[in-house]
Amino acid sequence: MSLAGREILLGVGGGISAYKAAELLRRLQDLGLGVTVIPTQASLRFVGSATWEALSGRAVLENLWENVQQVPHIKAAREANLIVIAPTTADLLSRIAGGVANDLLTNVVLATTAPIVLIPAMHPEMWLNAATQENVEKLRDRGVLVIEPDEGRMTGDDIGVGRFPEVTRLLSEISKFVDLNSDLLGRRILVTAGGTREPIDPVRYIGNLSSGKQGYAIARAARNRGAIVTLISANSSLAEEQGVRTIHVTSTEEMSSALNVEFAKNDVLFMAAAVADAKPLLVSDAKIKKENFLSIELVQNPDLLAGITKARRGDQVIVAFAAETGDIDIAGAQEKLKRKGADLLFLNDVTDGAIFGSEETQGSLLDSDGEILSIEKQGKDTLADILLDRALIKLG
Ligand code: CTP
């Protein structure tokens, strides 16, 4: 079962590293997970509820005696798909191992059937104490994932095992334990979306019907699978995606500049934007009167994709898109894939305005190795995952 889009309960124990749980919370949200925080009373001395409410965007569950009619510990325990406690103090380890339920968090742990991940952090003497080690062993025997702390400098002068681990290691261990669907963890993915506009005068432009839905769907899916995503969005009216760095552009020239800055930092480029093929030779400073608005002389825009593929490294993967009307010319699309220097090309038929602005899509996925995959009608989110799967294979 993939946990993408599901619910995590983040318990926060009363240790100095409680503040480090904030970054973990953010990264879990970036994977598309909903996070509700249950801080212990002791942890509130280190990080207050306001921080957790602001970061999670949700009310914080603080004690057993609020909203008693809803039986909060049972409700929270049933709704959670995963429980993570960060940091887990020696006291929490002992209470959980002993089946004690004397606050909201330990009640939830006792009542849940969801997998449990504990992230202990404490002074080395406490971690190595026989009582703590016995508790850890007991919990591991019961199927709880107890993550080994890092070795290093503690809050005081001492050095040893007991530090709160780096978040990247935590995510990688958690996703081995439960399927967080994070096969793109740490990969950098650049997506262009929408359609560029070329000004004619202060009130008119040449544009196209691209809604940006396919590009946004790719950005969202990549984020849900753990990637670090940058989206260059041209004139889309869609809301920004949480956890996706979005750069807004209008013209082809602006998109070109953004691509030139961003491309080298990324492992994969999805060139889903509809780039205006041409622009007016002259842009009028004043609105053109209708008597004079009868023809526009155009000049061709540079082909951004062809330009960028010339600057590519061997370890980068490039995915192109093509929208055609009428008879779908697979041989022509294969030639386009080669000419543009991309690894994959998704070809769709936009005859009669189909696809543009729609939630669904269909077409053919062409691979530079000659393979052609027919994509039956399906959601743009599903196509996004198929494209990401293919790109991941190409990344090796
Ligand atoms: N593209 C680009 N720069 C352009 C035009 C297109 O980077 N000036 C990219 C698109 O983002 C898309 C791919 O190239 O990923 C294919 O676009 P398409 O418009 O089908 O290609 P063209 O070269 O314009 O071919 P055609 O002559 O069929 O319009």
Coordinates of C-alpha atoms and ligand atoms in Angstrom, one line a residue:
M1 CA 0.0 0.0 0.0
S2 CA 1.4 3.4 -1.0
L3 CA 1.0 6.0 1.7
A4 CA 0.9 8.9 -0.8
G5 CA -2.0 11.2 0.0
R6 CA -2.6 9.4 3.3
E7 CA -2.5 10.4 7.0
I8 CA 0.4 10.5 9.4
L9 CA 0.3 11.2 13.1
L10 CA 3.5 12.9 14.2
G11 CA 4.1 12.5 17.9
V12 CA 6.6 15.0 19.3
G13 CA 8.5 14.0 22.5
G14 CA 10.0 16.3 25.1
G15 CA 13.6 16.5 24.0
I16 CA 15.8 19.4 22.8
S17 CA 15.6 18.0 19.2
A18 CA 11.8 18.6 19.1
Y19 CA 12.5 21.5 16.7
K20 CA 14.1 19.0 14.2
A21 CA 10.7 17.4 13.9
A22 CA 9.6 20.5 12.0
E23 CA 11.8 19.7 9.0
L24 CA 10.6 16.1 9.1
L25 CA 7.0 17.4 9.1
R26 CA 7.7 19.5 6.0
R27 CA 9.4 16.7 4.1
L28 CA 6.5 14.3 4.9
Q29 CA 4.0 17.0 3.5
D30 CA 6.2 17.3 0.4
L31 CA 5.6 13.6 -0.2
G32 CA 1.9 14.4 -0.4
L33 CA 1.1 13.2 3.1
G34 CA -1.4 14.8 5.5
V35 CA 0.3 15.3 8.9
T36 CA -1.4 15.9 12.3
V37 CA 0.8 16.7 15.3
I38 CA 0.4 15.3 18.8
P39 CA 3.0 16.9 21.1
T40 CA 3.5 15.6 24.6
Q41 CA 3.1 18.2 27.4
A42 CA 6.9 18.1 28.1
S43 CA 7.7 18.8 24.4
L44 CA 5.6 22.0 24.5
R45 CA 8.3 23.5 26.7
F46 CA 10.7 23.2 23.7
V47 CA 8.3 23.9 20.7
G48 CA 4.8 25.3 21.2
S49 CA 1.6 24.3 19.6
A50 CA 1.5 27.5 17.5
T51 CA 4.5 26.2 15.5
W52 CA 2.9 22.8 14.8
E53 CA -0.4 24.4 13.9
A54 CA 1.2 26.8 11.5
L55 CA 3.4 24.2 9.9
S56 CA 0.8 21.4 9.6
G57 CA -2.1 23.7 8.8
R58 CA -4.2 21.8 11.2
A59 CA -5.3 21.9 14.9
V60 CA -2.9 20.2 17.2
L61 CA -4.1 17.4 19.4
E62 CA -2.8 18.2 22.9
N63 CA -4.7 16.2 25.5
L64 CA -7.1 13.4 26.2
W65 CA -9.6 15.8 27.9
E66 CA -10.5 18.0 24.9
N67 CA -13.5 17.0 22.7
V68 CA -14.0 14.0 24.9
Q69 CA -17.3 13.2 23.2
Q70 CA -15.3 12.4 20.0
V71 CA -13.0 9.9 22.0
P72 CA -10.0 11.6 20.5
H73 CA -7.4 8.9 21.1
I74 CA -9.5 6.3 19.3
K75 CA -10.5 8.6 16.4
A76 CA -6.8 9.6 15.9
A77 CA -5.6 6.0 16.2
R78 CA -8.1 4.8 13.6
E79 CA -7.5 7.6 11.1
A80 CA -3.7 7.3 11.0
N81 CA -2.0 5.3 8.3
L82 CA 1.4 5.7 10.0
I83 CA 2.6 6.9 13.4
V84 CA 6.0 8.6 13.7
I85 CA 7.3 9.9 17.0
A86 CA 10.2 12.4 16.7
P87 CA 12.0 12.7 18.9
T88 CA 11.2 9.6 21.1
T89 CA 12.6 10.2 24.6
A90 CA 13.8 7.4 26.9
D91 CA 10.7 8.0 28.9
L92 CA 8.4 7.5 25.9
L93 CA 10.3 4.3 24.8
S94 CA 9.8 2.9 28.3
R95 CA 6.1 3.8 28.4
I96 CA 5.4 2.5 24.9
A97 CA 7.3 -0.7 25.6
G98 CA 5.4 -1.2 28.9
G99 CA 2.0 -0.6 27.3
V100 CA 1.4 2.5 29.5
A101 CA -1.3 4.9 28.4
N102 CA -1.1 8.0 30.5
D103 CA -1.4 10.8 28.0
L104 CA -2.9 11.3 24.5
L105 CA 0.1 10.2 22.5
T106 CA 0.6 6.9 24.4
N107 CA -3.2 6.2 24.3
V108 CA -3.1 6.6 20.5
V109 CA -0.1 4.3 20.2
L110 CA -1.8 1.7 22.3
A111 CA -5.0 1.9 20.3
T112 CA -3.6 2.0 16.7
T113 CA -3.2 -0.8 14.2
A114 CA -1.0 1.5 12.0
P115 CA 2.7 0.9 11.6
I116 CA 4.8 2.8 14.2
V117 CA 8.2 4.5 13.7
L118 CA 10.2 5.7 16.7
I119 CA 13.1 8.1 16.3
P120 CA 14.9 8.1 19.6
A121 CA 17.2 11.1 20.5
M122 CA 18.8 11.4 23.9
H123 CA 22.2 11.7 25.6
P124 CA 24.4 8.7 24.9
E125 CA 24.4 7.5 28.5
M126 CA 20.6 7.2 28.4
W127 CA 20.6 5.5 25.0
L128 CA 23.1 2.9 26.1
N129 CA 21.5 2.3 29.4
A130 CA 20.4 -1.4 29.7
A131 CA 16.8 -0.4 30.5
T132 CA 16.6 1.7 27.2
Q133 CA 18.2 -1.0 25.1
E134 CA 15.9 -3.6 26.5
N135 CA 12.9 -1.4 25.6
V136 CA 14.2 -0.9 22.1
E137 CA 14.7 -4.7 21.7
K138 CA 11.1 -5.3 23.0
L139 CA 9.7 -2.8 20.6
R140 CA 11.6 -4.1 17.6
D141 CA 10.4 -7.6 18.4
R142 CA 6.9 -6.3 18.2
G143 CA 7.5 -4.9 14.6
V144 CA 8.0 -1.3 15.6
L145 CA 10.7 0.5 13.5
V146 CA 13.1 2.1 16.0
I147 CA 15.6 4.1 14.0
E148 CA 19.2 4.1 15.3
P149 CA 20.3 7.6 16.4
D150 CA 23.3 9.4 14.8
E151 CA 26.7 9.6 16.4
G152 CA 28.1 13.1 17.1
R153 CA 28.1 16.1 19.3
M154 CA 25.3 16.4 21.9
T155 CA 23.7 19.6 23.3
G156 CA 26.4 19.8 26.0
D157 CA 30.1 18.9 25.6
D158 CA 29.6 15.2 25.2
I159 CA 30.0 13.2 22.0
G160 CA 28.4 9.8 21.3
V161 CA 25.4 8.0 19.9
G162 CA 22.1 9.7 20.5
R163 CA 21.7 12.6 18.0
F164 CA 18.5 13.1 16.0
P165 CA 19.3 11.7 12.5
E166 CA 19.4 13.7 9.2
V167 CA 16.0 13.9 7.7
T168 CA 17.1 12.3 4.4
R169 CA 18.1 9.2 6.2
L170 CA 14.9 9.2 8.2
L171 CA 12.8 9.3 5.0
S172 CA 14.8 6.6 3.4
E173 CA 14.5 4.3 6.4
I174 CA 10.8 5.0 6.8
S175 CA 10.1 4.4 3.1
K176 CA 11.9 1.0 3.3
F177 CA 9.6 0.2 6.3
V178 CA 6.3 1.4 4.7
D179 CA 5.7 2.2 1.0
L180 CA 6.0 6.0 1.0
N181 CA 6.1 5.7 -2.8
S182 CA 9.3 7.8 -2.7
D183 CA 11.2 6.3 -5.6
L184 CA 12.2 9.8 -6.7
L185 CA 13.5 10.8 -3.3
G186 CA 16.1 13.5 -3.8
R187 CA 15.9 13.5 -7.6
R188 CA 15.6 17.0 -9.1
I189 CA 12.8 17.4 -11.7
L190 CA 12.1 20.5 -13.8
V191 CA 8.8 20.9 -15.5
T192 CA 7.5 23.6 -17.9
A193 CA 3.7 24.1 -18.1
G194 CA 1.1 26.3 -19.7
G195 CA 1.5 28.3 -22.8
T196 CA 3.8 31.3 -23.5
R197 CA 2.3 34.6 -24.7
E198 CA 3.9 37.1 -27.2
P199 CA 2.8 40.7 -26.8
I200 CA 1.5 42.5 -29.9
D201 CA 0.7 45.8 -28.1
P202 CA -0.2 46.7 -24.5
V203 CA -3.6 44.9 -24.7
R204 CA -3.1 42.0 -27.2
Y205 CA -1.0 38.9 -27.4
I206 CA -0.5 35.7 -29.4
G207 CA -1.2 32.8 -27.2
N208 CA -2.5 29.2 -27.1
L209 CA -5.0 27.1 -25.3
S210 CA -2.7 25.1 -23.1
S211 CA -4.1 25.1 -19.5
G212 CA -1.0 23.8 -17.8
K213 CA -2.9 20.8 -16.4
Q214 CA -0.5 18.1 -17.7
G215 CA 2.6 19.9 -16.5
Y216 CA 1.1 20.6 -13.0
A217 CA 0.1 17.0 -12.8
I218 CA 3.7 15.9 -13.5
A219 CA 5.0 18.4 -10.9
R220 CA 2.5 17.1 -8.3
A221 CA 3.2 13.4 -9.0
A222 CA 7.0 14.0 -8.9
R223 CA 6.6 15.8 -5.5
N224 CA 4.4 13.0 -4.2
R225 CA 7.2 10.5 -5.1
G226 CA 9.8 12.5 -3.2
A227 CA 11.4 14.6 -5.9
I228 CA 12.6 18.2 -5.5
V229 CA 10.5 19.9 -8.1
T230 CA 10.8 23.2 -10.0
L231 CA 7.9 24.3 -12.2
I232 CA 8.2 27.0 -14.8
S233 CA 4.6 28.0 -15.4
A234 CA 3.5 30.2 -18.3
N235 CA 0.1 31.9 -17.9
S236 CA -1.7 29.0 -16.2
S237 CA -4.6 29.8 -13.9
L238 CA -4.0 26.7 -11.8
A239 CA -3.2 27.2 -8.1
E240 CA 0.5 26.7 -7.1
E241 CA 1.2 23.3 -5.7
Q242 CA 2.5 23.1 -2.1
G243 CA 6.1 21.8 -2.1
V244 CA 6.7 22.7 -5.7
R245 CA 9.0 25.7 -6.4
T246 CA 7.1 27.6 -9.0
I247 CA 8.6 30.3 -11.3
H248 CA 6.0 32.3 -13.3
V249 CA 6.8 33.5 -16.8
T250 CA 4.8 35.1 -19.6
S251 CA 6.8 35.2 -22.8
T252 CA 9.0 32.6 -24.6
E253 CA 12.0 34.8 -23.9
E254 CA 11.2 34.7 -20.1
M255 CA 10.7 30.9 -20.3
S256 CA 14.0 30.6 -22.1
S257 CA 15.9 32.6 -19.4
A258 CA 14.3 30.5 -16.6
L259 CA 15.2 27.3 -18.4
N260 CA 18.8 28.3 -18.9
V261 CA 19.2 29.0 -15.2
E262 CA 17.4 25.9 -13.9
F263 CA 18.2 23.1 -16.4
A264 CA 21.7 22.3 -15.2
K265 CA 20.5 21.8 -11.6
N266 CA 18.0 19.1 -12.6
D267 CA 18.1 15.3 -13.5
V268 CA 14.9 15.4 -15.6
L269 CA 13.2 18.0 -17.8
F270 CA 9.5 17.6 -18.8
M271 CA 8.9 20.2 -21.5
A272 CA 5.1 20.2 -21.3
A273 CA 4.6 23.9 -22.1
A274 CA 3.2 24.9 -25.4
V275 CA 5.8 27.4 -26.6
A276 CA 4.7 30.1 -29.0
D277 CA 6.4 29.2 -32.3
A278 CA 6.5 32.9 -33.4
K279 CA 6.3 36.4 -32.1
P280 CA 5.5 39.8 -33.7
L281 CA 8.5 41.4 -35.3
L282 CA 7.6 44.7 -33.7
V283 CA 5.7 45.2 -30.4
S284 CA 3.7 48.4 -30.4
D285 CA 4.0 50.7 -27.3
A286 CA 0.5 52.0 -27.9
K287 CA -2.7 50.1 -28.6
I288 CA -3.0 49.5 -32.4
K289 CA -6.2 51.1 -33.8
K290 CA -8.5 48.6 -35.5
E291 CA -8.0 50.1 -38.9
N292 CA -4.3 49.2 -38.7
F293 CA -4.9 45.8 -37.1
L294 CA -5.1 43.7 -40.2
S295 CA -1.9 41.8 -40.3
I296 CA 1.1 41.1 -38.0
E297 CA 4.6 40.4 -39.3
L298 CA 6.0 37.5 -37.3
V299 CA 9.5 36.2 -36.6
Q300 CA 10.2 32.7 -35.5
N301 CA 11.0 32.0 -31.8
P302 CA 14.0 29.9 -31.0
D303 CA 13.2 26.2 -30.3
L304 CA 13.9 26.1 -26.5
L305 CA 13.9 22.3 -26.4
A306 CA 16.4 21.9 -29.2
G307 CA 18.6 24.6 -27.6
I308 CA 18.5 23.0 -24.2
T309 CA 19.3 19.5 -25.4
K310 CA 22.5 20.8 -27.0
A311 CA 23.6 21.8 -23.4
R312 CA 22.6 18.5 -21.8
R313 CA 24.8 16.2 -19.7
G314 CA 24.7 12.5 -20.4
D315 CA 23.1 11.9 -17.0
Q316 CA 20.0 14.1 -17.8
V317 CA 16.7 12.9 -19.2
I318 CA 14.6 15.0 -21.4
V319 CA 10.9 14.4 -22.1
A320 CA 9.2 16.4 -25.0
F321 CA 5.5 16.8 -25.8
A322 CA 3.8 17.3 -29.1
A323 CA 0.2 18.2 -29.9
E324 CA -1.1 17.4 -33.4
T325 CA -4.4 17.6 -35.1
G326 CA -5.8 15.5 -37.9
D327 CA -3.9 12.3 -39.0
I328 CA -1.5 11.4 -36.3
D329 CA 1.9 11.0 -38.0
I330 CA 4.0 8.7 -35.8
A331 CA 6.9 8.7 -38.2
G332 CA 6.9 12.5 -38.1
A333 CA 6.8 12.5 -34.3
Q334 CA 9.8 10.1 -34.3
E335 CA 11.6 12.4 -36.5
K336 CA 10.7 15.3 -34.2
L337 CA 12.0 13.4 -31.1
K338 CA 15.3 12.9 -32.9
R339 CA 15.5 16.5 -34.2
K340 CA 14.8 17.9 -30.7
G341 CA 17.3 15.5 -29.0
A342 CA 14.8 14.3 -26.4
D343 CA 14.7 10.8 -24.8
L344 CA 10.9 10.5 -24.8
L345 CA 8.1 12.3 -26.6
F346 CA 4.4 12.2 -25.7
L347 CA 2.3 12.8 -28.7
N348 CA -1.4 13.7 -28.3
D349 CA -4.2 14.4 -30.7
V350 CA -5.8 17.7 -29.9
T351 CA -8.3 17.7 -32.8
D352 CA -11.5 19.7 -32.0
G353 CA -10.0 21.1 -28.8
A354 CA -9.8 17.7 -27.1
I355 CA -7.1 17.3 -24.3
F356 CA -6.5 21.1 -23.9
G357 CA -8.1 22.0 -20.5
S358 CA -9.4 18.5 -20.0
E359 CA -8.7 16.3 -17.0
E360 CA -8.0 13.4 -19.3
T361 CA -5.5 12.7 -22.1
Q362 CA -4.6 10.0 -24.6
G363 CA -1.9 9.5 -27.2
S364 CA 1.4 7.7 -27.9
L365 CA 4.6 7.6 -25.9
L366 CA 7.6 7.4 -28.2
D367 CA 11.0 6.3 -26.8
S368 CA 14.2 7.3 -28.5
D369 CA 15.1 3.6 -28.6
G370 CA 12.2 3.1 -31.1
E371 CA 9.6 1.7 -28.7
I372 CA 6.0 3.1 -29.1
L373 CA 3.5 2.8 -26.2
S374 CA -0.1 3.5 -26.9
I375 CA -1.7 5.4 -24.0
E376 CA -5.5 4.9 -23.8
K377 CA -7.7 7.6 -22.4
Q378 CA -6.9 8.3 -18.8
G379 CA -6.4 11.0 -16.2
K380 CA -3.5 13.4 -16.6
D381 CA -2.3 12.3 -13.1
T382 CA -2.0 8.7 -14.3
L383 CA -0.1 9.8 -17.4
A384 CA 2.2 11.8 -15.1
D385 CA 3.1 8.7 -13.2
I386 CA 3.7 6.7 -16.4
L387 CA 6.0 9.4 -17.7
L388 CA 7.9 9.5 -14.4
D389 CA 8.2 5.7 -14.4
R390 CA 9.7 5.8 -17.9
A391 CA 12.0 8.7 -17.0
L392 CA 13.2 6.9 -13.9
I393 CA 14.1 3.8 -16.1
K394 CA 16.1 6.2 -18.4
L395 CA 17.9 7.7 -15.4
G396 CA 19.1 4.2 -14.5
Ligands
CTP1 N1 9.1 23.6 -28.1 C1 10.1 24.4 -27.6 N2 10.3 25.6 -28.3 C2 9.5 26.0 -29.3 C3 8.5 25.2 -29.7 C4 8.3 24.0 -29.1 O1 10.8 24.1 -26.7 N3 9.7 27.2 -29.9 C5 8.9 22.3 -27.4 C6 7.6 22.1 -26.7 O2 7.6 22.5 -25.4 C7 7.3 20.6 -26.9 C8 8.1 20.2 -28.1 O3 9.0 21.3 -28.4 O4 7.9 19.8 -25.8 C9 7.3 20.0 -29.4 O5 6.6 21.1 -29.7 P1 5.8 21.2 -31.1 O6 5.1 22.5 -31.1 O7 5.1 20.0 -31.4 O8 7.1 21.2 -32.1 P2 7.5 22.1 -33.3 O9 9.0 22.1 -33.4 O10 6.9 23.5 -33.1 O11 6.8 21.4 -34.5 P3 5.6 21.7 -35.5 O12 6.3 22.2 -36.7 O13 5.0 20.4 -35.6 O14 4.8 22.7 -34.8

